[in-house]
PDB file of C-alpha atoms in Angstrom:
ATOM      1  CA  MET S   2    -128.227 -18.221 110.892  1.00  0.00           C
ATOM      2  CA  ASP S   3    -132.153 -17.189 110.806  1.00  0.00           C
ATOM      3  CA  PHE S   4    -131.384 -15.180 107.679  1.00  0.00           C
ATOM      4  CA  GLN S   5    -129.734 -18.197 106.165  1.00  0.00           C
ATOM      5  CA  ALA S   6    -132.607 -20.607 107.014  1.00  0.00           C
ATOM      6  CA  HIS S   7    -135.018 -18.020 105.226  1.00  0.00           C
ATOM      7  CA  LYS S   8    -132.844 -17.859 102.037  1.00  0.00           C
ATOM      8  CA  GLU S   9    -132.896 -21.555 101.834  1.00  0.00           C
ATOM      9  CA  ILE S  10    -136.513 -21.770 102.067  1.00  0.00           C
ATOM     10  CA  ALA S  11    -137.037 -18.966  99.677  1.00  0.00           C
ATOM     11  CA  TRP S  12    -134.516 -20.567  96.889  1.00  0.00           C
ATOM     12  CA  ASN S  13    -136.272 -23.906  97.615  1.00  0.00           C
ATOM     13  CA  GLY S  14    -139.655 -22.439  96.880  1.00  0.00           C
ATOM     14  CA  ILE S  15    -138.674 -20.352  93.746  1.00  0.00           C
ATOM     15  CA  TRP S  16    -136.226 -22.742  92.072  1.00  0.00           C
ATOM     16  CA  LYS S  17    -135.379 -26.167  93.714  1.00  0.00           C
ATOM     17  CA  GLN S  18    -139.075 -27.421  94.515  1.00  0.00           C
ATOM     18  CA  ASN S  19    -140.599 -25.021  92.048  1.00  0.00           C
ATOM     19  CA  THR S  20    -144.636 -26.076  92.169  1.00  0.00           C
ATOM     20  CA  GLY S  21    -144.962 -25.665  88.302  1.00  0.00           C
ATOM     21  CA  VAL S  22    -141.861 -27.094  86.686  1.00  0.00           C
ATOM     22  CA  VAL S  23    -140.520 -29.674  89.528  1.00  0.00           C
ATOM     23  CA  GLN S  24    -143.294 -30.838  91.547  1.00  0.00           C
ATOM     24  CA  ILE S  25    -145.793 -30.425  88.603  1.00  0.00           C
ATOM     25  CA  LEU S  26    -148.540 -29.377  90.685  1.00  0.00           C
ATOM     26  CA  GLY S  27    -151.628 -27.185  90.115  1.00  0.00           C
ATOM     27  CA  LEU S  28    -151.674 -27.841  86.363  1.00  0.00           C
ATOM     28  CA  CYS S  29    -155.321 -26.840  86.011  1.00  0.00           C
ATOM     29  CA  PRO S  30    -154.757 -22.952  86.758  1.00  0.00           C
ATOM     30  CA  ILE S  31    -151.279 -23.220  85.240  1.00  0.00           C
ATOM     31  CA  LEU S  32    -152.539 -24.487  81.869  1.00  0.00           C
ATOM     32  CA  ALA S  33    -156.067 -22.721  82.121  1.00  0.00           C
ATOM     33  CA  ILE S  34    -155.384 -19.030  82.902  1.00  0.00           C
ATOM     34  CA  SER S  35    -152.021 -18.564  81.279  1.00  0.00           C
ATOM     35  CA  THR S  36    -153.330 -17.235  78.163  1.00  0.00           C
ATOM     36  CA  ASN S  37    -151.981 -13.855  78.949  1.00  0.00           C
ATOM     37  CA  VAL S  38    -149.537 -12.203  81.227  1.00  0.00           C
ATOM     38  CA  VAL S  39    -152.153 -10.178  83.082  1.00  0.00           C
ATOM     39  CA  ASN S  40    -154.578 -12.986  83.934  1.00  0.00           C
ATOM     40  CA  ALA S  41    -151.706 -15.519  84.855  1.00  0.00           C
ATOM     41  CA  VAL S  42    -149.882 -12.953  86.922  1.00  0.00           C
ATOM     42  CA  SER S  43    -153.056 -11.782  88.649  1.00  0.00           C
ATOM     43  CA  LEU S  44    -154.018 -15.323  89.679  1.00  0.00           C
ATOM     44  CA  GLY S  45    -150.536 -15.822  91.020  1.00  0.00           C
ATOM     45  CA  LEU S  46    -150.586 -12.905  93.261  1.00  0.00           C
ATOM     46  CA  ALA S  47    -153.716 -14.047  94.650  1.00  0.00           C
ATOM     47  CA  THR S  48    -152.231 -17.349  95.319  1.00  0.00           C
ATOM     48  CA  ILE S  49    -149.229 -16.034  96.956  1.00  0.00           C
ATOM     49  CA  LEU S  50    -151.425 -14.005  99.296  1.00  0.00           C
ATOM     50  CA  VAL S  51    -153.463 -16.924 100.319  1.00  0.00           C
ATOM     51  CA  MET S  52    -150.441 -19.200 100.584  1.00  0.00           C
ATOM     52  CA  ALA S  53    -148.797 -16.901 102.818  1.00  0.00           C
ATOM     53  CA  LEU S  54    -151.723 -16.174 105.027  1.00  0.00           C
ATOM     54  CA  ALA S  55    -152.674 -19.844 105.156  1.00  0.00           C
ATOM     55  CA  ASN S  56    -149.178 -21.093 106.039  1.00  0.00           C
ATOM     56  CA  LEU S  57    -148.964 -18.255 108.893  1.00  0.00           C
ATOM     57  CA  ALA S  58    -152.454 -19.130 110.286  1.00  0.00           C
ATOM     58  CA  ILE S  59    -151.813 -22.815 110.348  1.00  0.00           C
ATOM     59  CA  SER S  60    -148.280 -22.589 111.717  1.00  0.00           C
ATOM     60  CA  ALA S  61    -149.521 -20.577 114.515  1.00  0.00           C
ATOM     61  CA  LEU S  62    -152.346 -22.803 115.480  1.00  0.00           C
ATOM     62  CA  ARG S  63    -150.803 -26.089 114.702  1.00  0.00           C
ATOM     63  CA  ASN S  64    -150.365 -26.997 118.430  1.00  0.00           C
ATOM     64  CA  PHE S  65    -154.186 -26.604 118.924  1.00  0.00           C
ATOM     65  CA  ILE S  66    -155.439 -28.457 115.834  1.00  0.00           C
ATOM     66  CA  PRO S  67    -156.243 -32.238 116.776  1.00  0.00           C
ATOM     67  CA  TYR S  68    -154.319 -34.462 114.238  1.00  0.00           C
ATOM     68  CA  GLU S  69    -157.271 -36.528 113.250  1.00  0.00           C
ATOM     69  CA  ILE S  70    -159.022 -33.546 111.936  1.00  0.00           C
ATOM     70  CA  ARG S  71    -156.362 -31.411 110.627  1.00  0.00           C
ATOM     71  CA  ILE S  72    -157.336 -31.633 106.958  1.00  0.00           C
ATOM     72  CA  PRO S  73    -160.863 -30.440 107.280  1.00  0.00           C
ATOM     73  CA  VAL S  74    -159.528 -27.592 109.499  1.00  0.00           C
ATOM     74  CA  PHE S  75    -156.933 -26.506 107.134  1.00  0.00           C
ATOM     75  CA  ILE S  76    -159.395 -26.503 104.182  1.00  0.00           C
ATOM     76  CA  LEU S  77    -161.737 -24.383 106.434  1.00  0.00           C
ATOM     77  CA  ILE S  78    -158.884 -21.962 106.982  1.00  0.00           C
ATOM     78  CA  ILE S  79    -157.718 -21.810 103.488  1.00  0.00           C
ATOM     79  CA  ALA S  80    -161.475 -21.551 102.306  1.00  0.00           C
ATOM     80  CA  ALA S  81    -162.000 -18.348 104.678  1.00  0.00           C
ATOM     81  CA  LEU S  82    -158.952 -16.672 103.014  1.00  0.00           C
ATOM     82  CA  VAL S  83    -159.846 -17.362  99.771  1.00  0.00           C
ATOM     83  CA  THR S  84    -163.209 -16.003 100.343  1.00  0.00           C
ATOM     84  CA  VAL S  85    -161.757 -12.921 101.514  1.00  0.00           C
ATOM     85  CA  VAL S  86    -159.640 -12.482  98.251  1.00  0.00           C
ATOM     86  CA  ASP S  87    -162.625 -13.472  96.056  1.00  0.00           C
ATOM     87  CA  LEU S  88    -164.763 -10.674  97.595  1.00  0.00           C
ATOM     88  CA  ALA S  89    -161.806  -8.404  97.291  1.00  0.00           C
ATOM     89  CA  PHE S  90    -161.226  -8.864  93.539  1.00  0.00           C
ATOM     90  CA  ASN S  91    -165.100  -8.700  92.893  1.00  0.00           C
ATOM     91  CA  ALA S  92    -165.075  -5.234  94.797  1.00  0.00           C
ATOM     92  CA  TYR S  93    -162.095  -3.582  93.613  1.00  0.00           C
ATOM     93  CA  LEU S  94    -161.025  -5.442  90.136  1.00  0.00           C
ATOM     94  CA  HIS S  95    -164.345  -6.424  88.864  1.00  0.00           C
ATOM     95  CA  GLU S  96    -163.605  -6.797  85.282  1.00  0.00           C
ATOM     96  CA  LEU S  97    -160.610  -8.801  86.120  1.00  0.00           C
ATOM     97  CA  TYR S  98    -162.644 -10.990  88.468  1.00  0.00           C
ATOM     98  CA  LEU S  99    -165.162 -11.807  85.635  1.00  0.00           C
ATOM     99  CA  VAL S 100    -162.215 -12.851  83.390  1.00  0.00           C
ATOM    100  CA  LEU S 101    -160.729 -15.096  86.132  1.00  0.00           C
ATOM    101  CA  GLY S 102    -163.939 -16.545  87.014  1.00  0.00           C
ATOM    102  CA  ILE S 103    -164.100 -19.664  88.790  1.00  0.00           C
ATOM    103  CA  PHE S 104    -160.329 -20.036  89.121  1.00  0.00           C
ATOM    104  CA  ILE S 105    -160.243 -17.607  92.082  1.00  0.00           C
ATOM    105  CA  PRO S 106    -162.529 -19.683  94.291  1.00  0.00           C
ATOM    106  CA  LEU S 107    -160.714 -23.171  93.121  1.00  0.00           C
ATOM    107  CA  ILE S 108    -157.609 -21.785  95.188  1.00  0.00           C
ATOM    108  CA  VAL S 109    -159.247 -23.708  97.879  1.00  0.00           C
ATOM    109  CA  THR S 110    -158.791 -27.080  96.149  1.00  0.00           C
ATOM    110  CA  ASN S 111    -155.360 -26.211  94.644  1.00  0.00           C
ATOM    111  CA  CYS S 112    -153.154 -28.980  95.700  1.00  0.00           C
ATOM    112  CA  ILE S 113    -150.349 -26.522  96.037  1.00  0.00           C
ATOM    113  CA  VAL S 114    -151.794 -24.584  98.749  1.00  0.00           C
ATOM    114  CA  LEU S 115    -152.926 -27.761 100.826  1.00  0.00           C
ATOM    115  CA  ALA S 116    -149.601 -29.612 100.254  1.00  0.00           C
ATOM    116  CA  ARG S 117    -147.551 -26.942 101.571  1.00  0.00           C
ATOM    117  CA  VAL S 118    -149.674 -26.347 104.803  1.00  0.00           C
ATOM    118  CA  GLU S 119    -149.563 -30.150 105.443  1.00  0.00           C
ATOM    119  CA  ALA S 120    -146.005 -30.737 104.666  1.00  0.00           C
ATOM    120  CA  PHE S 121    -144.352 -27.480 105.861  1.00  0.00           C
ATOM    121  CA  ALA S 122    -146.692 -25.051 107.943  1.00  0.00           C
ATOM    122  CA  ALA S 123    -148.016 -27.815 110.296  1.00  0.00           C
ATOM    123  CA  LYS S 124    -144.506 -28.881 111.307  1.00  0.00           C
ATOM    124  CA  ASN S 125    -142.628 -25.407 111.439  1.00  0.00           C
ATOM    125  CA  GLU S 126    -142.758 -22.108 113.365  1.00  0.00           C
ATOM    126  CA  PRO S 127    -144.898 -19.067 111.709  1.00  0.00           C
ATOM    127  CA  ALA S 128    -142.009 -16.922 110.474  1.00  0.00           C
ATOM    128  CA  HIS S 129    -140.210 -19.952 108.259  1.00  0.00           C
ATOM    129  CA  SER S 130    -143.816 -21.051 107.252  1.00  0.00           C
ATOM    130  CA  THR S 131    -144.716 -17.532 105.994  1.00  0.00           C
ATOM    131  CA  THR S 132    -141.375 -17.721 103.942  1.00  0.00           C
ATOM    132  CA  ASP S 133    -142.149 -21.032 102.596  1.00  0.00           C
ATOM    133  CA  GLY S 134    -145.791 -19.746 101.436  1.00  0.00           C
ATOM    134  CA  ILE S 135    -144.427 -16.602  99.797  1.00  0.00           C
ATOM    135  CA  ALA S 136    -141.570 -18.397  98.153  1.00  0.00           C
ATOM    136  CA  MET S 137    -143.723 -21.283  96.875  1.00  0.00           C
ATOM    137  CA  GLY S 138    -146.202 -18.638  95.568  1.00  0.00           C
ATOM    138  CA  VAL S 139    -143.795 -16.502  93.952  1.00  0.00           C
ATOM    139  CA  GLY S 140    -142.218 -19.499  92.010  1.00  0.00           C
ATOM    140  CA  LEU S 141    -145.663 -20.433  90.748  1.00  0.00           C
ATOM    141  CA  THR S 142    -146.356 -16.811  89.795  1.00  0.00           C
ATOM    142  CA  LEU S 143    -142.886 -16.719  87.912  1.00  0.00           C
ATOM    143  CA  VAL S 144    -144.024 -19.839  85.833  1.00  0.00           C
ATOM    144  CA  LEU S 145    -147.392 -18.320  85.155  1.00  0.00           C
ATOM    145  CA  ALA S 146    -145.885 -15.122  84.129  1.00  0.00           C
ATOM    146  CA  VAL S 147    -143.194 -16.629  81.683  1.00  0.00           C
ATOM    147  CA  LEU S 148    -145.942 -19.186  80.261  1.00  0.00           C
ATOM    148  CA  GLY S 149    -148.493 -16.392  79.915  1.00  0.00           C
ATOM    149  CA  ALA S 150    -146.001 -14.477  78.016  1.00  0.00           C
ATOM    150  CA  MET S 151    -145.059 -16.960  75.750  1.00  0.00           C
ATOM    151  CA  ARG S 152    -148.609 -18.142  74.832  1.00  0.00           C
ATOM    152  CA  GLU S 153    -149.819 -14.407  74.383  1.00  0.00           C
ATOM    153  CA  ILE S 154    -147.059 -13.078  72.315  1.00  0.00           C
ATOM    154  CA  VAL S 155    -146.977 -16.272  69.861  1.00  0.00           C
ATOM    155  CA  GLY S 156    -150.702 -16.488  69.939  1.00  0.00           C
ATOM    156  CA  SER S 157    -151.992 -13.085  69.669  1.00  0.00           C
ATOM    157  CA  GLY S 158    -148.948 -11.105  68.971  1.00  0.00           C
ATOM    158  CA  THR S 159    -149.628  -8.656  71.986  1.00  0.00           C
ATOM    159  CA  LEU S 160    -148.216  -8.303  75.669  1.00  0.00           C
ATOM    160  CA  PHE S 161    -150.039  -7.195  78.675  1.00  0.00           C
ATOM    161  CA  SER S 162    -153.309  -7.387  76.977  1.00  0.00           C
ATOM    162  CA  GLY S 163    -156.122  -6.541  79.503  1.00  0.00           C
ATOM    163  CA  ILE S 164    -153.789  -4.371  81.792  1.00  0.00           C
ATOM    164  CA  GLU S 165    -156.579  -1.605  81.620  1.00  0.00           C
ATOM    165  CA  MET S 166    -158.649  -3.919  83.991  1.00  0.00           C
ATOM    166  CA  ILE S 167    -156.199  -3.090  86.574  1.00  0.00           C
ATOM    167  CA  PHE S 168    -154.606   0.155  85.598  1.00  0.00           C
ATOM    168  CA  PRO S 169    -157.464   2.195  83.766  1.00  0.00           C
ATOM    169  CA  GLY S 170    -156.145   4.293  81.164  1.00  0.00           C
ATOM    170  CA  THR S 171    -153.266   2.171  80.133  1.00  0.00           C
ATOM    171  CA  GLU S 172    -153.152  -0.571  77.269  1.00  0.00           C
ATOM    172  CA  GLY S 173    -151.415  -3.465  76.119  1.00  0.00           C
ATOM    173  CA  LEU S 174    -148.484  -3.767  73.528  1.00  0.00           C
ATOM    174  CA  THR S 175    -149.050  -4.926  69.895  1.00  0.00           C
ATOM    175  CA  LEU S 176    -145.790  -6.432  68.869  1.00  0.00           C
ATOM    176  CA  PHE S 177    -146.149  -7.623  65.427  1.00  0.00           C
ATOM    177  CA  GLY S 178    -148.869  -5.019  64.010  1.00  0.00           C
ATOM    178  CA  ASN S 179    -152.445  -5.281  63.788  1.00  0.00           C
ATOM    179  CA  ASN S 180    -152.116  -7.596  60.707  1.00  0.00           C
ATOM    180  CA  TYR S 181    -150.571 -10.434  62.829  1.00  0.00           C
ATOM    181  CA  PRO S 182    -152.970 -13.505  62.115  1.00  0.00           C
ATOM    182  CA  GLY S 183    -151.898 -14.980  65.568  1.00  0.00           C
ATOM    183  CA  PHE S 184    -151.184 -18.625  66.122  1.00  0.00           C
ATOM    184  CA  LEU S 185    -154.420 -20.243  67.681  1.00  0.00           C
ATOM    185  CA  VAL S 186    -152.734 -23.440  68.919  1.00  0.00           C
ATOM    186  CA  ALA S 187    -150.484 -21.306  71.259  1.00  0.00           C
ATOM    187  CA  ILE S 188    -153.659 -20.022  73.345  1.00  0.00           C
ATOM    188  CA  LEU S 189    -155.375 -23.456  73.232  1.00  0.00           C
ATOM    189  CA  PRO S 190    -154.748 -26.277  75.738  1.00  0.00           C
ATOM    190  CA  PRO S 191    -152.134 -28.053  73.577  1.00  0.00           C
ATOM    191  CA  GLY S 192    -150.169 -24.789  73.376  1.00  0.00           C
ATOM    192  CA  ALA S 193    -150.288 -24.653  77.161  1.00  0.00           C
ATOM    193  CA  PHE S 194    -148.682 -28.126  77.469  1.00  0.00           C
ATOM    194  CA  ILE S 195    -146.123 -27.567  74.830  1.00  0.00           C
ATOM    195  CA  ALA S 196    -145.206 -24.237  76.308  1.00  0.00           C
ATOM    196  CA  LEU S 197    -144.865 -25.748  79.789  1.00  0.00           C
ATOM    197  CA  GLY S 198    -142.771 -28.654  78.349  1.00  0.00           C
ATOM    198  CA  PHE S 199    -140.324 -26.215  77.094  1.00  0.00           C
ATOM    199  CA  LEU S 200    -140.272 -24.475  80.476  1.00  0.00           C
ATOM    200  CA  ILE S 201    -139.553 -27.793  82.227  1.00  0.00           C
ATOM    201  CA  ALA S 202    -136.964 -28.815  79.759  1.00  0.00           C
ATOM    202  CA  GLY S 203    -135.034 -25.394  79.982  1.00  0.00           C
ATOM    203  CA  ARG S 204    -135.045 -25.655  83.779  1.00  0.00           C
ATOM    204  CA  ASN S 205    -133.533 -29.188  83.610  1.00  0.00           C
ATOM    205  CA  TRP S 206    -131.036 -28.107  81.079  1.00  0.00           C
ATOM    206  CA  ILE S 207    -129.778 -25.389  83.359  1.00  0.00           C
ATOM    207  CA  GLU S 208    -129.608 -27.869  86.297  1.00  0.00           C
ATOM    208  CA  ALA S 209    -127.716 -30.378  84.025  1.00  0.00           C
ATOM    209  CA  ARG S 210    -125.184 -27.764  82.824  1.00  0.00           C
ATOM    210  CA  LYS S 211    -124.525 -26.649  86.474  1.00  0.00           C
ATOM    211  CA  GLN S 212    -124.018 -30.213  87.595  1.00  0.00           C
ATOM    212  CA  ALA S 213    -121.565 -30.781  84.633  1.00  0.00           C
ATOM    213  CA  ARG S 214    -119.471 -27.718  85.514  1.00  0.00           C
ATOM    214  CA  ALA S 215    -119.452 -29.066  89.005  1.00  0.00           C
ATOM    215  CA  ARG S 216    -117.980 -32.251  87.800  1.00  0.00           C
ATOM    216  CA  ALA S 217    -115.690 -30.836  85.501  1.00  0.00           C
ATOM    217  CA  ASN S 218    -114.236 -28.377  88.018  1.00  0.00           C
ATOM    218  CA  PRO S 219    -113.924 -30.493  91.364  1.00  0.00           C
ATOM    219  CA  PRO S 220    -112.290 -28.434  94.185  1.00  0.00           C
ATOM    220  CA  ALA S 221    -108.530 -28.792  94.523  1.00  0.00           C
ATOM    221  CA  SER S 222    -107.555 -31.577  97.027  1.00  0.00           C
ATOM    222  CA  GLY S 223    -105.446 -29.175  99.111  1.00  0.00           C
ATOM    223  CA  ALA S 224    -108.043 -26.302  99.019  1.00  0.00           C
ATOM    224  CA  PRO S 225    -110.084 -25.703 102.129  1.00  0.00           C
ATOM    225  CA  GLN S 226    -113.336 -27.173 101.905  1.00  0.00           C
ATOM    226  CA  ALA S 227    -116.463 -24.674 102.077  1.00  0.00           C
ATOM    227  CA  SER S 228    -118.467 -24.817 105.254  1.00  0.00           C
ATOM    228  CA  VAL S 229    -121.740 -26.619 104.905  1.00  0.00           C
ATOM    229  CA  GLU S 230    -124.422 -24.017 105.241  1.00  0.00           C
ATOM    230  CA  PRO S 231    -127.122 -24.731 107.718  1.00  0.00           C
ATOM    231  CA  SER S 232    -130.366 -26.442 106.104  1.00  0.00           C
ATOM    232  CA  ALA S 233    -133.885 -24.800 106.120  1.00  0.00           C
ATOM    233  CA  PRO S 234    -136.146 -26.521 108.638  1.00  0.00           C
ATOM    234  CA  ALA S 235    -136.955 -30.009 107.845  1.00  0.00           C
ATOM    235  CA  GLU S 236    -140.083 -30.936 105.704  1.00  0.00           C
ATOM    236  CA  ALA S 237    -142.160 -34.032 105.849  1.00  0.00           C
ATOM    237  CA  ALA S 238    -141.031 -36.815 103.701  1.00  0.00           C
TER     238      ALA S 238
END
């Protein structure tokens, strides 16, 4: 039963309520930092860590936080966690830290993080809240990775450019040769909006096909009905 609840929470965060292509939250980092896969995934992993720890901490302390000051307290907890991540990047991945720049500290103000701690972590137990934070972060990271890959391949003709900042001695792939002129629009803000639009359209198309198949193949009238799976812990509306 508890495993099923965690499964539902994870599927909700990764697909059904994906922050990037369904809720359309956190557009600033999604569009600004997704110029290549390495930058996008690095910021996504940092966000996963912050969301998981923030959800865990706030869920564990929710009964001790006065309702009237909950938002300032939530922001203080998130800011403390982001500071730890920021210092860790600076210490161990300094070159990548310089590339990501202000976007690591800006995780504090990312509406995705604050929205989840307010809507879910403040109302549910720590285990479920941690799963929710990880799932929402993974959903965001997947969008960032796909968006970064699309923009990097089309815009620069490379893939995993900058990977040497994380794994010294390695190098990215050059897909179209050194004479590829690149497509500047892909790595500029308009290209980010266009690529994100394709991702949103693709996800909506998959959901529309799924619903069409369900309507075209209704369950037989005499067939036993499938049992209703238990739902995940309720979120605030």
